[in-house]
Coordinates of C-alpha atoms in Angstrom, one line a residue:
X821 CA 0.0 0.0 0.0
X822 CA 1.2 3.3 -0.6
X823 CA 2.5 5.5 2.1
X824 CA 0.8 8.1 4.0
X825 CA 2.0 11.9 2.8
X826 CA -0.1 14.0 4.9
X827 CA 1.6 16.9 3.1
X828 CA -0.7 15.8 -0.1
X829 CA -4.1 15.6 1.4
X830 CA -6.1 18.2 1.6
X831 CA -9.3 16.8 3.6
X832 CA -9.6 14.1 6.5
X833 CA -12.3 12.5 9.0
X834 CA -11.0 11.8 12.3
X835 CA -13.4 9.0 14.2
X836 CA -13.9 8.9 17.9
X837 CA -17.4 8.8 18.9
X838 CA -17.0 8.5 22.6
X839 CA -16.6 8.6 25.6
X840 CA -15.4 12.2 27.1
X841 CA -12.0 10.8 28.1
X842 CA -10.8 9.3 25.1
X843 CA -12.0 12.3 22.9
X844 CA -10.1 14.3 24.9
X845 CA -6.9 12.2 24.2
X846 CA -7.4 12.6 20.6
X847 CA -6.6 16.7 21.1
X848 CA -2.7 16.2 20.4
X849 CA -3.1 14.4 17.5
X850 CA -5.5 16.9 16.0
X851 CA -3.0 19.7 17.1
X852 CA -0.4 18.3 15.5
X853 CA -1.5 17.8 12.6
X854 CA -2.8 20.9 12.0
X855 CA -0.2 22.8 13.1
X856 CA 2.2 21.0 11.1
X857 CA 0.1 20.8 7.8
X858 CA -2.2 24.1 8.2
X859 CA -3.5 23.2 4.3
X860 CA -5.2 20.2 5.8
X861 CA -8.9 20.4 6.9
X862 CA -9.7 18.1 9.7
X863 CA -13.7 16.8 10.3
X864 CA -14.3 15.1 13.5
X865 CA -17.0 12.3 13.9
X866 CA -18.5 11.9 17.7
X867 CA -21.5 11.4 19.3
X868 CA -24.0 14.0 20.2
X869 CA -23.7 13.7 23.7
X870 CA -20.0 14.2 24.0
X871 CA -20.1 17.6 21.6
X872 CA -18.5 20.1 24.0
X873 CA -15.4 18.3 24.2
X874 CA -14.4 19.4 20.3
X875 CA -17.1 22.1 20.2
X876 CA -14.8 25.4 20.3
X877 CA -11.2 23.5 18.9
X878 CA -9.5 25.7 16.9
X879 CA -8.3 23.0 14.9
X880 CA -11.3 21.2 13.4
X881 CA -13.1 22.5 10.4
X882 CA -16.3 20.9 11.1
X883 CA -18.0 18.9 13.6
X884 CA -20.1 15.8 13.0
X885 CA -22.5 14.8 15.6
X886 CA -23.1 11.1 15.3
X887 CA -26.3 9.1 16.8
X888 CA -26.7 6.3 19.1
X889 CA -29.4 5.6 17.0
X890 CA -28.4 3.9 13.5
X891 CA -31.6 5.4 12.0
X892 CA -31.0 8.6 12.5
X893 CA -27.4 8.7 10.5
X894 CA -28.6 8.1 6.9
X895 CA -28.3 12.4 6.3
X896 CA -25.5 12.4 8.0
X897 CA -23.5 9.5 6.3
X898 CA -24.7 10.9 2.9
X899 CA -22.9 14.6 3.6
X900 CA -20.4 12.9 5.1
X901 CA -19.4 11.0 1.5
X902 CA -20.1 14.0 -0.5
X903 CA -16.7 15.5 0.8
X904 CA -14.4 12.9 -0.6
X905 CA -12.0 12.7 2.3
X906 CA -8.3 11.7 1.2
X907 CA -8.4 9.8 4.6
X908 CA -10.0 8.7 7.5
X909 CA -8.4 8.0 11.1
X910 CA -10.7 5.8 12.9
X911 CA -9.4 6.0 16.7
X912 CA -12.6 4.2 17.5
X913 CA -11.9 0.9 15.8
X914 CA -15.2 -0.4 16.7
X915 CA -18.1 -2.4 14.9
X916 CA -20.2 1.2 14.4
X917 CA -17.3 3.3 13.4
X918 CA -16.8 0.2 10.5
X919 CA -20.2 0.9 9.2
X920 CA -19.4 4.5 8.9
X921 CA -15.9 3.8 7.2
X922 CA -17.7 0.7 4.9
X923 CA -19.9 3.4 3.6
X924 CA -18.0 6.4 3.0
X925 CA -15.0 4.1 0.9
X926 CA -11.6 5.9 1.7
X927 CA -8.6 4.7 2.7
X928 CA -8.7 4.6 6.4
X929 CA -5.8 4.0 9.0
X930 CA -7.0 2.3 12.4
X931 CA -6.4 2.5 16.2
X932 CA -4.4 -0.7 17.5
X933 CA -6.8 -1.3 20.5
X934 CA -4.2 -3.9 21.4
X935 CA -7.3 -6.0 22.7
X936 CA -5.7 -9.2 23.6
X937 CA -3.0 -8.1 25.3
X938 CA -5.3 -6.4 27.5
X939 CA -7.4 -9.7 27.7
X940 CA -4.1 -11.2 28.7
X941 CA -3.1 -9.2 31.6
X942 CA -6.3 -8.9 33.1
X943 CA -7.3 -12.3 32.7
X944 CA -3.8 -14.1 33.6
X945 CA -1.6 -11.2 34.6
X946 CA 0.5 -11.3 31.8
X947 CA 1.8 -8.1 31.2
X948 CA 2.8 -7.0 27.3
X949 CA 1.9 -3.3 27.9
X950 CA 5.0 -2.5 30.1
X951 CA 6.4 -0.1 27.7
X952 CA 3.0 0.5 25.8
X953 CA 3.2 4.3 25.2
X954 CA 0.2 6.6 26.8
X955 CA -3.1 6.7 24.4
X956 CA -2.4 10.0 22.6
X957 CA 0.9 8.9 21.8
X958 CA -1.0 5.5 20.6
X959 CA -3.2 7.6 18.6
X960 CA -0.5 9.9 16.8
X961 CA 0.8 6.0 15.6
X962 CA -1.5 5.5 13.0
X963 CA 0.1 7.9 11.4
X964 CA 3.4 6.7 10.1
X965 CA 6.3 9.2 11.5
X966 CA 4.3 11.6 13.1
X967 CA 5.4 13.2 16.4
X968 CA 3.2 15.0 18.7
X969 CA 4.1 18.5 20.0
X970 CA 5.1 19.0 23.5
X971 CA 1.8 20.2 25.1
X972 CA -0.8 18.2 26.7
X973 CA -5.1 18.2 26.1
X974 CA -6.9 20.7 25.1
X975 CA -10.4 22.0 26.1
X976 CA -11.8 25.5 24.7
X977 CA -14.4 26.9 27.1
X978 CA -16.4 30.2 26.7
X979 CA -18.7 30.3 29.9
X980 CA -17.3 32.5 33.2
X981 CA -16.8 30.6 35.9
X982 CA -19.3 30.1 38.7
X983 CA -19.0 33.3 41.0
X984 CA -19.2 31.2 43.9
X985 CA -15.8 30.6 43.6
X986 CA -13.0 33.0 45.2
X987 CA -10.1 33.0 43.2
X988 CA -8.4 34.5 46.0
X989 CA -8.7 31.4 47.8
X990 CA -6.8 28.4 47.4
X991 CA -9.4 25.9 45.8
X992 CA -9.3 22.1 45.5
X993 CA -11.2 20.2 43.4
X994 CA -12.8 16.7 44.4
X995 CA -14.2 14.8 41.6
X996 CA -15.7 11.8 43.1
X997 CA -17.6 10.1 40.4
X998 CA -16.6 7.6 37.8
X999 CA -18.5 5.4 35.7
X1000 CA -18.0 2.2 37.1
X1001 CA -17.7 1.3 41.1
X1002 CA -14.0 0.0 41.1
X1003 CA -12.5 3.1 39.9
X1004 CA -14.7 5.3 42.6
X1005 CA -12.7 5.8 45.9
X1006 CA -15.4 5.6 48.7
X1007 CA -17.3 8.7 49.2
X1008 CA -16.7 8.7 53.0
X1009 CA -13.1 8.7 51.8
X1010 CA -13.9 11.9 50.1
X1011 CA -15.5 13.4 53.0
X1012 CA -12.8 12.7 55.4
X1013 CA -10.2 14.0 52.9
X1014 CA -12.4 17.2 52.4
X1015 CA -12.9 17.8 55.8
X1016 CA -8.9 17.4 56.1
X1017 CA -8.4 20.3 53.5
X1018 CA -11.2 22.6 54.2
X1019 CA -10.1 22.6 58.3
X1020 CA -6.6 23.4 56.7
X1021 CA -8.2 26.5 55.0
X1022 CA -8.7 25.5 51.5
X1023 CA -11.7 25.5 49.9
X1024 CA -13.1 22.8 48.7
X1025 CA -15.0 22.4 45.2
X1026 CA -17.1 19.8 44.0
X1027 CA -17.4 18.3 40.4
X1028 CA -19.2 15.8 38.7
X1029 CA -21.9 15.3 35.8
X1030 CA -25.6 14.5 35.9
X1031 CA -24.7 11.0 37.5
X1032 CA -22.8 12.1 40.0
X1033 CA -25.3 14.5 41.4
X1034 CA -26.7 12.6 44.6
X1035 CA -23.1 11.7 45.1
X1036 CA -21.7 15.3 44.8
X1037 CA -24.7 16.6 47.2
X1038 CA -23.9 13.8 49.9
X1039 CA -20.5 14.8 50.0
X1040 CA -21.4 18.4 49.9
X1041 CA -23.7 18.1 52.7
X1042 CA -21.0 16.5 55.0
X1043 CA -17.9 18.8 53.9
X1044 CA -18.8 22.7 56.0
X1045 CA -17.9 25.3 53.6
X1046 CA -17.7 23.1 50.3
X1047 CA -19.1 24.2 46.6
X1048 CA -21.0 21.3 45.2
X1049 CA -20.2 22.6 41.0
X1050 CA -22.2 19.5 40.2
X1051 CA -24.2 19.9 36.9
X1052 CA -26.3 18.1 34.6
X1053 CA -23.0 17.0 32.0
X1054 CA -21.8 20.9 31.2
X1055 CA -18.7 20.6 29.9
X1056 CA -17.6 23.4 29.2
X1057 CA -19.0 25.1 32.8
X1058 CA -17.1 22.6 34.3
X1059 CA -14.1 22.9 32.3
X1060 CA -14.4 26.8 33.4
X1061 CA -15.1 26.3 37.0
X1062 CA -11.8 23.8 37.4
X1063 CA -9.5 26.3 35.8
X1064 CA -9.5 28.1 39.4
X1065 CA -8.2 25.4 41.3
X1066 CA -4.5 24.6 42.4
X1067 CA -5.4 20.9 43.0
X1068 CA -7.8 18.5 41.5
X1069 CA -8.3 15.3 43.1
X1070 CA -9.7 12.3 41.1
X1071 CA -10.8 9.1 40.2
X1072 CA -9.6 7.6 36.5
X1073 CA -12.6 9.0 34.9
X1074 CA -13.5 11.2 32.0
X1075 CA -12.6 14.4 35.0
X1076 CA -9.5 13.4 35.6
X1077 CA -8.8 14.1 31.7
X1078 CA -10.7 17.3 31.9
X1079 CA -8.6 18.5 34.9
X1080 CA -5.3 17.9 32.7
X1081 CA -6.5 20.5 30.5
X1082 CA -6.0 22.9 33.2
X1083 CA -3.1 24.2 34.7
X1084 CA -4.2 22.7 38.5
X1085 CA -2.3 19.8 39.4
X1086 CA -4.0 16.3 40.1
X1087 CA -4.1 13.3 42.5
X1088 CA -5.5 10.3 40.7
X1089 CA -6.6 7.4 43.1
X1090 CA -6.6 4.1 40.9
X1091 CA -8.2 1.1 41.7
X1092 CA -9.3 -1.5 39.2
X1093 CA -7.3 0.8 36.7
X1094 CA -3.7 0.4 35.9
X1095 CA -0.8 2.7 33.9
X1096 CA -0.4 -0.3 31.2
X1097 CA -3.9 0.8 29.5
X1098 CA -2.4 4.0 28.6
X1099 CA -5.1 6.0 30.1
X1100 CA -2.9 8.1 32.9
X1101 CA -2.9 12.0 33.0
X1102 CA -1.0 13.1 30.1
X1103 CA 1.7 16.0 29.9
X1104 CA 0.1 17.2 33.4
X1105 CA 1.5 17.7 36.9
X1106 CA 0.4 14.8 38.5
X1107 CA 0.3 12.0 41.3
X1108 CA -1.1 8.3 40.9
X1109 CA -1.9 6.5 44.0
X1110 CA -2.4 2.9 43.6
X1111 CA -2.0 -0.6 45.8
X1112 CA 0.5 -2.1 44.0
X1113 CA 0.6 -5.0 46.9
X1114 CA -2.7 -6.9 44.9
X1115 CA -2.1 -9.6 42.3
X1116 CA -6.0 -9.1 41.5
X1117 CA -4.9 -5.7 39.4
X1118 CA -6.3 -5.2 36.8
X1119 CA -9.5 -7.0 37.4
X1120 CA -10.9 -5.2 34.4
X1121 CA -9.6 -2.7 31.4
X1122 CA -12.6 -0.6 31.8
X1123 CA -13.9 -1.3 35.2
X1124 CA -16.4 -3.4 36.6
X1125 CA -19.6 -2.7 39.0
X1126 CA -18.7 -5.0 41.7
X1127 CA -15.5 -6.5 43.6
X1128 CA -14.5 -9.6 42.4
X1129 CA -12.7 -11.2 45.0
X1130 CA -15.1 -9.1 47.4
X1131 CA -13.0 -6.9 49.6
X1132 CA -11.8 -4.1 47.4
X1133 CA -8.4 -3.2 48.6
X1134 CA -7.2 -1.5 45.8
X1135 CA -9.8 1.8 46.8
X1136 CA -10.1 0.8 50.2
X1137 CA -7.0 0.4 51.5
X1138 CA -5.9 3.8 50.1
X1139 CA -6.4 5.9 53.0
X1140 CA -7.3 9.3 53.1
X1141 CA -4.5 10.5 55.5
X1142 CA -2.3 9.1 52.9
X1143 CA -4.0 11.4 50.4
X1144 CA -4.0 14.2 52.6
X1145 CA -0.7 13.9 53.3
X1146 CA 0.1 13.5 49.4
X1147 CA -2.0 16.8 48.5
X1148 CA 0.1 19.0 50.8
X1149 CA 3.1 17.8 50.1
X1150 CA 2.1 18.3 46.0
X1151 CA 0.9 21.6 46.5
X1152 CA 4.2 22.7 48.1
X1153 CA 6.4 21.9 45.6

C-alpha cells in the first residue's frame, strides 16, 4: 500500500465517537496535525452527547455529531461521502465506526486497540503493555512518522466561571464520580479527605456530571464550607469552573482528563485501573496513588460494578490521611 503523505491531502475525517476521556486524548493528535500541515482540513465524527469536548477546537473544520441511534445517521452519512475525504483516522476501531468507514470508501488508518493483550493481563496477569506508550501517543501512531508537540489536552471553554468561587482562595477540586464502582474511591473517603483540606483553610469544590449529582450533594452536605459545581454533563462550565483550582483530586474518569487540561495539578486514586492501559494524565503535573501490593490488578480494562474477589483493597486500602498527606506535600512543591 502506498504511504501516507499528509503533506498531499487536503481533507480528512477523524473518528472517535465516545466517551469524554478518550475524545479528549485525541486533542494532540489533532494539534499536530494541524499545526504541522495548516493546508489540511480536519472533520471530526462523535457522538451528540460528547459535543463540548471538540465544540470550540480551533483546529477542526467541522463537527459531526453522530447518533446512538443507526436510523437517525442516513443524512449524516450521505454529507459525510459528498466530501471525498483523502483519509479517515478511525481512533474508535469499533463495529459502528466500520459501518461509517464501509460506507464512505476511503482509505482509512485504524487505532491498534491492542485487545488481547489487555485480555491477557487482566485475565492471567501477563503483562505485554510495560512499555506501551500513553493513548495519545498511541493515537499519533496510526500515522506513520508523526510526532506530537510537547503540550498536553486541550479543552476550549467560553462560559465564566461560577462566581461562587473565590479566586483569592486556594481551591481544591474533588471529583468523586466515575463510571463504574471499582474506579470510585469511597465517598466517605472523600468526605474525610475534604474535611482534612477545608479545616486546613482550602476551599473545597465539588465536580461531577448529571450522574454524579446525589453523590456530589452527599458529599457536599458532609464537607462545611464546600461548593457542590455539580451539573447536569456541562462541559464546558465545568471545564471553566476547574480552571480556578490549584489541586484536582480524582478518580480515573472522564474528570481526571478534563482537569489535565487545566493548569491545576491532580491526584489520581486508581483502583481497578492500571498505567499499562495507557489512560494516565497526560503532559500534566500529577500524582497516581495505587495498591501495588494486589495480584487481582487489573481485574478489568474498563472497570467493573462490583468487587471480584469481594474486599476491594485496591480503593479501600488507600487511605485518606495518605491522600491528605500527598496533597500538601504536591501543593508545596
Amino acid at each position: 500500500m502506498t504511504p501516507i503523505k499528509l503533506s498531499e491531502l487536503h481533507r480528512i475525517l477523524v473518528i472517535r465517537l465516545s466517551s469524554l476521556g478518550d475524545i479528549l486524548l485525541t486533542t494532540p493528535l489533532i494539534r499536530t496535525i494541524k499545526n504541522q500541515f495548516p493546508v489540511i482540513k480536519i472533520d471530526f465524527l462523535v457522538r451528540t452527547e460528547y459535543a463540548d469536548a471538540l465544540k470550540l477546537n480551533p483546529h477542526l473544520n467541522k463537527l459531526y455529531l453522530f447518533s446512538k441511534e443507526d436510523d437517525k445517521n442516513s443524512s449524516l452519512l450521505s454529507e459525510l461521502k459528498q466530501n471525498n475525504y483523502d483519509l479517515i483516522i478511525d481512533l474508535q476501531n469499533s463495529l459502528r465506526s466500520r459501518k461509517v468507514t464501509n460506507h464512505l470508501s476511503t482509505r482509512v488508518l485504524r487505532f491498534d486497540k491492542k485487545s488481547f493483550d489487555k485480555f491477557l493481563l487482566v485475565q492471567f496477569k501477563i503483562n505485554r503493555l510495560k512499555s506501551s506508550p500513553q493513548i495519545p501517543v498511541r493515537y499519533a501512531s496510526v500515522i506513520p512518522d508523526l510526532i506530537l508537540d510537547e503540550n498536553g489536552l486541550e479543552l476550549i471553554t467560553d462560559k465564566e466561571p461560577d462566581s461562587r468561587i473565590d479566586d483569592k482562595k486556594i481551591n481544591i477540586g474533588l471529583c468523586p464520580g466515575a463510571r463504574h464502582f471499582t474506579k470510585r474511591w469511597p465517598a466517605e473517603y472523600y468526605i474525610e479527605l475534604g474535611n482534612k483540606l477545608s479545616e486546613n483553610n482550602f476551599r473545597i469544590l465539588l465536580f461531577g456530571g448529571k450522574s454524579d449529582r446525589l453523590l456530589c450533594k452527599k458529599i457536599n452536605e458532609a464537607i462545611p464550607g464546600s461548593i457542590d459545581l455539580s451539573n447536569n454533563d456541562e462541559l464546558l462550565q465545568t471545564a471553566a469552573d476547574m480552571k480556578l483550582c490549584s489541586l484536582v483530586v480524582c478518580n480515573d474518569s472522564g474528570l481526571m482528563h478534563v482537569a489535565t487540561t487545566t493548569s491545576a495539578k491532580v491526584i489520581t486514586i486508581f483502583g481497578s485501573s492500571v498505567r499499562e492501559f495507557g489512560f494516565t494524565p497526560y503532559r500534566s503535573n500529577n500524582i497516581i496513588l495505587e495498591n501495588k501490593s494486589l495480584n487481582c490488578r487489573p481485574c478489568s480494562h474498563i472497570g467493573k460494578d462490583h468487587c471480584p474477589k469481594k474486599h476491594f483493597k485496591c480503593m479501600l486500602e488507600i487511605k485518606p490521611d495518605l491522600v491528605f498527606k500527598t496533597a500538601i506535600e504536591f501543593l508545596e512543591k
